[in-house]
XYZ file of C-alpha atoms in Angstrom:
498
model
C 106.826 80.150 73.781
C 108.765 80.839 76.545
C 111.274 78.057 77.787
C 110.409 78.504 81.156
C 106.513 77.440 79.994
C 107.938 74.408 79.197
C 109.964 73.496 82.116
C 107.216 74.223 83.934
C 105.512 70.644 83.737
C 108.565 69.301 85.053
C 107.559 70.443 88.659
C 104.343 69.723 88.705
C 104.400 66.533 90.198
C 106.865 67.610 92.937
C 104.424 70.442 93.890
C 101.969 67.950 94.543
C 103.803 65.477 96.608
C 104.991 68.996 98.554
C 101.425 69.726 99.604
C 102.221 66.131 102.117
C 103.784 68.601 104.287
C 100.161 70.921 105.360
C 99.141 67.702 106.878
C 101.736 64.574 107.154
C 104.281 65.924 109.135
C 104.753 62.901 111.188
C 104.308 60.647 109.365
C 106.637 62.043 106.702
C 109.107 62.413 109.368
C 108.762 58.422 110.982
C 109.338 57.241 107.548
C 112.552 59.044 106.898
C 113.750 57.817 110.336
C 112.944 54.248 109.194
C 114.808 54.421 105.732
C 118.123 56.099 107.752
C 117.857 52.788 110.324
C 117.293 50.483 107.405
C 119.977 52.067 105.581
C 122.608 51.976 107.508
C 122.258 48.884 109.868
C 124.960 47.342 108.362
C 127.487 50.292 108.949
C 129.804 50.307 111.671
C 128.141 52.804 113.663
C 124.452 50.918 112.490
C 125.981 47.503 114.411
C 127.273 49.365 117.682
C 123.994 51.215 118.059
C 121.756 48.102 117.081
C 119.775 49.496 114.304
C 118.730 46.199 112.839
C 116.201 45.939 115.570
C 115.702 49.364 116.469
C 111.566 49.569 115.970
C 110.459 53.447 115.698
C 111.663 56.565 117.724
C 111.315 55.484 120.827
C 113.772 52.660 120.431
C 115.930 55.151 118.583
C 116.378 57.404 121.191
C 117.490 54.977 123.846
C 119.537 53.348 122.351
C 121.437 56.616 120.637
C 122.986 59.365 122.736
C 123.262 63.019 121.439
C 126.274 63.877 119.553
C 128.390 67.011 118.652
C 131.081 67.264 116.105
C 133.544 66.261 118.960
C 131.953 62.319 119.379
C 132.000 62.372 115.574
C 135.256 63.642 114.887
C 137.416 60.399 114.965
C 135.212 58.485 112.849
C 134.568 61.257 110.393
C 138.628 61.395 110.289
C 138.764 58.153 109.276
C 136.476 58.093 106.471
C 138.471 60.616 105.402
C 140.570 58.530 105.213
C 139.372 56.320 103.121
C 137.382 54.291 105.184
C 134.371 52.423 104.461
C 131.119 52.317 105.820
C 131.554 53.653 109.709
C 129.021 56.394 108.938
C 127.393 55.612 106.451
C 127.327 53.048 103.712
C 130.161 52.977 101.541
C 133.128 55.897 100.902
C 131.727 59.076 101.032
C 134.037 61.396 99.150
C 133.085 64.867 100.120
C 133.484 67.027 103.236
C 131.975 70.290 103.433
C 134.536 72.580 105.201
C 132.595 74.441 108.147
C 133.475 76.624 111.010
C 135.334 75.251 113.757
C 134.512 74.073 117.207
C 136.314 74.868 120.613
C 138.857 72.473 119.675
C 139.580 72.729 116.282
C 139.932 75.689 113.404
C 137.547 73.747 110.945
C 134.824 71.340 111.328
C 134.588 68.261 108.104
C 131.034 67.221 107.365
C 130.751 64.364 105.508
C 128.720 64.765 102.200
C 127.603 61.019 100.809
C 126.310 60.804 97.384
C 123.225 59.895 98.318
C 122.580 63.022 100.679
C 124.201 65.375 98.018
C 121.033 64.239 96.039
C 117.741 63.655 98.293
C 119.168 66.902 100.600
C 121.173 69.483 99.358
C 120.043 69.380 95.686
C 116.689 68.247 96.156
C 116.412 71.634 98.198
C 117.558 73.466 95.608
C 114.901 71.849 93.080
C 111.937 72.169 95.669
C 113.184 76.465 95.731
C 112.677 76.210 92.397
C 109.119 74.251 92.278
C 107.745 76.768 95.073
C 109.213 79.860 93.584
C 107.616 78.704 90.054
C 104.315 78.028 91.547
C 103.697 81.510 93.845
C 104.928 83.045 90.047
C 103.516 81.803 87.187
C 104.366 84.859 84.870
C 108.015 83.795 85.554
C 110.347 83.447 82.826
C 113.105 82.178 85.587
C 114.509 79.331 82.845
C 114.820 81.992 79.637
C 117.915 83.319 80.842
C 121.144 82.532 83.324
C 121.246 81.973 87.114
C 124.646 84.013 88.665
C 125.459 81.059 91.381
C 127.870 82.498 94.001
C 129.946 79.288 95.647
C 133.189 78.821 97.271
C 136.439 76.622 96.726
C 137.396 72.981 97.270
C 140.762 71.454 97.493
C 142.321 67.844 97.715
C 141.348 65.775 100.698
C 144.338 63.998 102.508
C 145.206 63.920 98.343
C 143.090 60.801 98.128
C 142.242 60.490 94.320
C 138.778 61.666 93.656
C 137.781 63.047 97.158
C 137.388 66.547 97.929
C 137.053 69.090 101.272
C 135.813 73.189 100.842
C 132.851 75.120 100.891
C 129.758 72.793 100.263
C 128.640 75.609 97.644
C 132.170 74.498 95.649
C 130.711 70.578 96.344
C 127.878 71.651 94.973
C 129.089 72.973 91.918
C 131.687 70.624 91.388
C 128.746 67.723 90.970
C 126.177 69.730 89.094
C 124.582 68.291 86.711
C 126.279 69.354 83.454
C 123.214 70.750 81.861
C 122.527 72.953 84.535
C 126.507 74.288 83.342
C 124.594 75.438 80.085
C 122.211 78.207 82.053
C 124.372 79.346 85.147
C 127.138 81.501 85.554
C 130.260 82.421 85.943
C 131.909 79.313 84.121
C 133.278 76.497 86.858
C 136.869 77.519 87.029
C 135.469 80.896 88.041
C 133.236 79.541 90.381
C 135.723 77.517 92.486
C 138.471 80.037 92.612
C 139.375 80.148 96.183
C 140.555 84.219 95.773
C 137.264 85.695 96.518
C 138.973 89.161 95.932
C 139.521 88.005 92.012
C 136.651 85.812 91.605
C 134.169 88.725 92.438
C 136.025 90.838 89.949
C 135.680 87.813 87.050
C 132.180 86.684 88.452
C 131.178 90.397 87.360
C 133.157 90.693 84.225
C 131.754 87.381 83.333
C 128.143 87.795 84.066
C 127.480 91.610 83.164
C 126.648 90.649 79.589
C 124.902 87.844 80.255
C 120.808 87.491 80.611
C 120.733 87.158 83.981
C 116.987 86.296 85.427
C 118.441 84.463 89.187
C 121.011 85.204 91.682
C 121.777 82.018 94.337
C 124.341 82.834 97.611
C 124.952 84.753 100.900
C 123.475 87.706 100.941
C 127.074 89.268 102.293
C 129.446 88.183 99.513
C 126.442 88.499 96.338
C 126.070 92.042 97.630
C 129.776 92.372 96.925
C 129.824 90.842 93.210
C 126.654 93.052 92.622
C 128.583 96.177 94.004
C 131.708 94.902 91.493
C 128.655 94.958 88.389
C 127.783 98.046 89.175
C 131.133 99.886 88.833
C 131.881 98.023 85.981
C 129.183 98.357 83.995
C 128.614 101.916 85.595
C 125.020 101.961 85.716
C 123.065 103.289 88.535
C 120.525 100.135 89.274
C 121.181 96.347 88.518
C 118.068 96.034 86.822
C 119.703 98.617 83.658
C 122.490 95.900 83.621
C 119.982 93.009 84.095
C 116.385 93.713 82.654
C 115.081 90.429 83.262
C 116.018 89.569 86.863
C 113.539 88.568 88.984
C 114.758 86.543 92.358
C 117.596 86.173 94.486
C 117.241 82.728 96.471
C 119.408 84.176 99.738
C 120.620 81.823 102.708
C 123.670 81.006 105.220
C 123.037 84.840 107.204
C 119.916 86.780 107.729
C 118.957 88.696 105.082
C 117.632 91.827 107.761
C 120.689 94.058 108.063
C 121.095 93.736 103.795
C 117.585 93.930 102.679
C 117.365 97.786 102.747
C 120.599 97.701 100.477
C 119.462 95.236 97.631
C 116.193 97.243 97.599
C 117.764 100.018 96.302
C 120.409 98.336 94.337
C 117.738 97.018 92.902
C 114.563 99.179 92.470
C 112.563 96.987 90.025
C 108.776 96.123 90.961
C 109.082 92.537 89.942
C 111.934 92.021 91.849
C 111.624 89.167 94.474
C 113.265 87.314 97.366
C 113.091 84.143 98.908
C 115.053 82.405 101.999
C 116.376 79.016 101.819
C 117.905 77.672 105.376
C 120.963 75.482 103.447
C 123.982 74.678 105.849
C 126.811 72.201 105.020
C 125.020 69.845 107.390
C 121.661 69.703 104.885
C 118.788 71.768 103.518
C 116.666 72.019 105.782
C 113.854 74.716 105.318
C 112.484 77.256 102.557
C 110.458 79.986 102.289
C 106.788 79.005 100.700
C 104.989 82.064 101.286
C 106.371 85.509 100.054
C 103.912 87.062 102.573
C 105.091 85.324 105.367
C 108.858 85.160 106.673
C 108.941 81.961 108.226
C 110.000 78.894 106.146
C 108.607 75.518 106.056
C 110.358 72.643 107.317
C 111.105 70.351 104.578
C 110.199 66.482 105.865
C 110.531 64.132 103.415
C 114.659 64.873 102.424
C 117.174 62.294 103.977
C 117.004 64.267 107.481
C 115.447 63.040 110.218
C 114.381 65.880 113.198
C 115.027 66.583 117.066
C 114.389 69.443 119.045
C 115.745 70.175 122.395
C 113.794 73.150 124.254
C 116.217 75.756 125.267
C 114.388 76.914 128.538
C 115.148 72.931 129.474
C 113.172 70.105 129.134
C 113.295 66.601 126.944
C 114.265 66.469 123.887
C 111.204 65.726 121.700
C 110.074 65.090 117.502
C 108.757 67.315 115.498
C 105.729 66.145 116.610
C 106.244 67.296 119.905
C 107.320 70.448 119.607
C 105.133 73.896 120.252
C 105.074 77.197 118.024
C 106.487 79.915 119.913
C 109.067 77.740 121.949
C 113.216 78.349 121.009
C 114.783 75.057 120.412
C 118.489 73.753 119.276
C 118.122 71.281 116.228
C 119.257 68.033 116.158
C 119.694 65.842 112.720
C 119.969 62.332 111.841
C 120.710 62.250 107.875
C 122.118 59.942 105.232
C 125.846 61.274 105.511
C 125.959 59.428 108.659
C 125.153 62.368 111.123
C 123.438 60.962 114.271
C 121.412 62.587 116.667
C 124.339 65.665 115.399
C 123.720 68.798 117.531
C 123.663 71.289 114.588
C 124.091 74.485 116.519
C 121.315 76.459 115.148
C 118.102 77.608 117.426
C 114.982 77.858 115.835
C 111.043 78.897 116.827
C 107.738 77.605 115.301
C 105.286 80.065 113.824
C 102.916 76.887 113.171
C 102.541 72.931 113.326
C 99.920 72.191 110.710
C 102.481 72.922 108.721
C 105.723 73.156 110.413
C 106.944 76.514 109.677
C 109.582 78.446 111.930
C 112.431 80.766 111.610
C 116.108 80.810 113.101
C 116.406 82.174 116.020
C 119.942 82.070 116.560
C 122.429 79.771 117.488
C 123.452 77.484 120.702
C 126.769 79.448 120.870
C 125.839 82.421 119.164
C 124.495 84.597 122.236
C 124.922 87.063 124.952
C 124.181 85.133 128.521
C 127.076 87.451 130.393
C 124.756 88.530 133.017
C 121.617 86.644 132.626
C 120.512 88.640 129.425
C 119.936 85.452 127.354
C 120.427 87.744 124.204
C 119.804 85.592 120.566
C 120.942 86.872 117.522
C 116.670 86.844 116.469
C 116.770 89.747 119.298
C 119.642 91.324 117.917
C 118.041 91.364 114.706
C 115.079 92.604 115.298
C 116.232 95.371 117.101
C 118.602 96.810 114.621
C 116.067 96.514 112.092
C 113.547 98.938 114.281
C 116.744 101.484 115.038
C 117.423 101.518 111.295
C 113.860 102.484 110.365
C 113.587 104.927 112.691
C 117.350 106.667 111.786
C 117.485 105.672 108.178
C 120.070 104.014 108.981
C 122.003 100.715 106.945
C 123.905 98.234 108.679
C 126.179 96.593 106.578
C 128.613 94.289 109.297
C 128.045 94.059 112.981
C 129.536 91.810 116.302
C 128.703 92.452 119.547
C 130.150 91.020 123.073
C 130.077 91.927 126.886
C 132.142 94.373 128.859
C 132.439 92.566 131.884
C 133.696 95.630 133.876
C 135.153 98.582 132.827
C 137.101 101.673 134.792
C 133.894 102.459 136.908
C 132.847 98.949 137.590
C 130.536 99.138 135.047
C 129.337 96.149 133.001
C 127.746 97.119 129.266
C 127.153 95.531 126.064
C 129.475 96.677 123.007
C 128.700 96.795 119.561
C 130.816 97.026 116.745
C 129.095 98.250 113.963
C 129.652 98.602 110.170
C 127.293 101.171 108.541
C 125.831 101.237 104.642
C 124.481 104.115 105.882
C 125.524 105.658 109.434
C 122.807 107.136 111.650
C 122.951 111.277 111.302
C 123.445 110.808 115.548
C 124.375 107.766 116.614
C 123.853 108.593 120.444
C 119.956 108.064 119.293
C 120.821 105.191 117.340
C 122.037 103.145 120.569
C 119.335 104.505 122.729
C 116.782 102.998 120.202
C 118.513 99.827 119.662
C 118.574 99.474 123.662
C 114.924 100.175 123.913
C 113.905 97.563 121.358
C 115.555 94.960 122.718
C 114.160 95.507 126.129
C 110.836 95.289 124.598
C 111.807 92.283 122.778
C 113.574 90.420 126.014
C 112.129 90.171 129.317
C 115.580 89.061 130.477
C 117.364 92.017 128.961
C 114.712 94.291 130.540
C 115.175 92.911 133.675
C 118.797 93.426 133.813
C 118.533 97.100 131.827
C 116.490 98.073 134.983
C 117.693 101.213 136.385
C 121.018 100.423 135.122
C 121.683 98.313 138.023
C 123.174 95.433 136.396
C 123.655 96.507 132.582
C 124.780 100.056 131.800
C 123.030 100.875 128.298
C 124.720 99.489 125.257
C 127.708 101.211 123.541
C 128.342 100.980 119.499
C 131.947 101.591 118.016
C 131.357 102.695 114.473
C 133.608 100.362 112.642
C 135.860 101.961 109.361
C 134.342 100.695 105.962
C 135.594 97.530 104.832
C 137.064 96.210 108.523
C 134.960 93.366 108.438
C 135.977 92.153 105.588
C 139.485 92.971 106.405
C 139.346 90.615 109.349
C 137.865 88.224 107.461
C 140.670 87.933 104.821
C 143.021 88.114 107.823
C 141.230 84.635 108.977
C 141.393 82.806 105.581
C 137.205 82.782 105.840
C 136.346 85.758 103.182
C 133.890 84.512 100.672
C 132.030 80.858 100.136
C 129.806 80.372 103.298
C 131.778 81.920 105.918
C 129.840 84.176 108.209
C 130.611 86.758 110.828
C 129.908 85.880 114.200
C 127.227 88.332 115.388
C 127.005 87.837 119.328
C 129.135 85.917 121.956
C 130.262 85.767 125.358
C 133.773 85.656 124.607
C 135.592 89.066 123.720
C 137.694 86.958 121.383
C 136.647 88.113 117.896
C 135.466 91.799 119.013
C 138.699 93.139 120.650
C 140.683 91.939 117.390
C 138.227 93.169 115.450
C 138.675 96.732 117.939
C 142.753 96.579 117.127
C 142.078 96.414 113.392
C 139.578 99.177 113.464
C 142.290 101.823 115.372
C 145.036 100.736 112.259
């Protein structure tokens, strides 16, 4: 018998306390809010915001204003520290290292014990319980998951605390039976060299049964490119018979998908999304039909969502499918009411399923455009079917006025695959996001305000490059796909001329 037949019955009882979520959103939802108050009343932040007597939502959100990472930042610093119950109770250990804010280079998210287990892993276990249930001919457990993670280093050198990708966090806490059927081996794992871990990570792993791949679809594509010339096949599945999933997350998988697909050509072959970020787990793909993910309720994370057209900030039970929102999060490592920086739209309610839209800061608003990185997405997606086109990398910002008083959109691109005429590949990219943005059309019209976009082919590799350059290649680091600043894009422009 198989030994994924008999782990099997382990997540049966999890599947059925999932099925909560078609119809007991709220109430889900109000009872993780009440365990977070109860929680931590007694914590310094718990006192100052009177959670002892705080009675429901309502109460909650008077007496608790919205913060970013900036309100946070001192007290975060201090449990750093070493301090003891500001955010939450006790010493939380752990920071997950994430990108940085307006102020600062990095961002520190705290990481408690307790949310390492009822979020971030307990996501990880539900992927599993929902992938095992849409495929019960799986044989996921008979042989090794490949887990792709980051690096970790001291903290302020305070004995037994730790600050780095949350995948390294992760990995560094596993449960050591879960060591026995994943690879590479740890000290792989948390090299912080992504260059040589991807080259050990494949020498590692090639030989190995591999049946699951777990990480960002930018950097796996890498260690899968590494296999490949190692082992000198022509399709992963020759090096890997038995692999059947790739749990993806951290960047949309649209601009890669075309590329695993013919990495890997096997029928059985499948793919699921997981929306993990080092603030918590927050949603996963139930239905392989369907690419929206459901919101997971009943982890310790609590739910806001502030319309981005304006409004109030309401519940999940307030909120309407079709509508963009930003995300807030309550959640036991003592985030409050924490602006997350992600957008995200409802397909449904009954249950709550959405996808990411984009993020607060992660936009082009130059001229009234309101372009999201969903629009971007979309868009090269429909100019890559209709080119054959494969976009491997891309950034794009505003050219506030050029020579001619001329204000454009620019694209830097990275191809896979470049379009055979790339003149056509702009013009469709331009019309598709028109059709997809009212805004955008509006502005497109006649050329009056926008001119139509421009795309710099970038050299093979520059992303990366720039990456490296930034001390962000590998782990969870992501390239930032739209802004209104020409910050990243012109030294990404330099570095392409070199």
């Amino acid at each position: 018998m198989s030994v994924t037949k008999i782990i099997r019955n382990v997540f049966t009882s999890r599947m059925r306390e999932l099925e909560k979520h078609q119809t007991q959103g709220e109430q889900l939802q109000r009872q993780v809010l009440a365990r977070l108050l109860r929680e931590a009343r007694d914590t310094e932040y718990g006192r100052q915001h009177a959670f002892a007597t705080t009675k429901g939502y309502d109460d909650f959100v008077k007496l608790n204003s919205v913060n970013t990472y900036e309100e946070l930042k001192g007290a975060i610093d201090r449990m750093r520290h070493g301090e003891q119950n500001v955010l939450w109770p006790g010493r939380v250990k752990w920071y997950a290292k994430s990108s940085g804010t307006t102020n600062d280079k990095s961002k520190f998210i705290p990481v408690s014990r307790q949310g390492l287990q009822d979020t971030h892993y307990q996501g990880g276990y539900d992927s599993v319980t929902i992938y095992l249930r849409n495929h019960p001919d799986s044989r996921l457990f008979d042989g090794r998951a490949l887990i792709l993670g980051g690096s970790h280093a001291p903290n302020y050198n305070l004995p037994g605390t730790l600050v780095g990708d949350l995948s390294a966090i992760l990995i560094e806490n596993i449960n050591p039976l879960a060591n026995m059927v994943r690879v590479p081996k740890k000290q792989t794992a948390l090299l912080a060299d992504f260059e040589q871990k991807r080259d050990r990570i494949a020498r590692e792993s090639m030989n190995k049964n591999v049946t699951n791949i777990s990480g960002v679809p930018s950097w796996m594509l890498s260690v899968l490119h590494r296999v490949m010339e190692l082992s000198g096949k022509q399709h992963l599945e020759e090096v890997w018979p038995n692999l059947e999933v790739f749990f993806h997350g951290g960047v949309a998988f649209t601009p890669y998908r075309s590329q695993y697909e013919q990495l890997i050509t096997s029928p059985r072959m499948h793919y699921m999304e997981t929306y993990n970020a080092s603030e918590g787990f927050f949603g996963l793909q139930d239905d392989p039909a369907d690419k929206s993910m459901l919101l997971m309720l009943d982890y310790g994370v609590f739910y806001e969502f502030q319309p981005m057209d304006g409004g109030d900030i309401v519940p999940l039970w307030g909120v309407q499918p079709g509508k963009n929102y930003a995300m807030l999060i309550s959640t036991t490592c003592g985030l409050w009411r924490y602006m997350l920086g992600d957008t995200v739209r409802f397909t449904s309610v009954n249950p709550y399923k959405f996808v990411i839209s984009g993020r607060t800061k992660s936009f082009i608003n130059a001229f009234g455009e309101e372009l999201i990185v969903d629009n971007a997405e979309q868009g090269l997606s429909y100019a890559c079917e209709q080119t054959g086109a494969e976009v491997l990398e891309y950034t794009a910002a505003p050219v506030f006025m050029d020579a001619n008083a001329k204000c454009r959109h620019q694209w830097l691109i990275e191809f896979a695959k470049p379009p055979q005429d790339l003149t056509r590949f702009a013009a469709l990219l331009d019309e598709r996001l028109q059709q997809l943005n009212s805004d955008y059309e509006a502005k497109r019209y006649k050329n009056i305000t926008l001119q139509p976009l421009e795309i710099v082919k970038a050299r093979q590799g520059l992303f990366a490059e720039w990456m490296k350059l930034r001390g962000k290649l590998g782990g969870q680091n992501k390239v930032p796909r739209l802004s209104n600043s020409r910050e990243h894009i012109e030294q990404l422009l330099v570095l392409n001329e070199k």
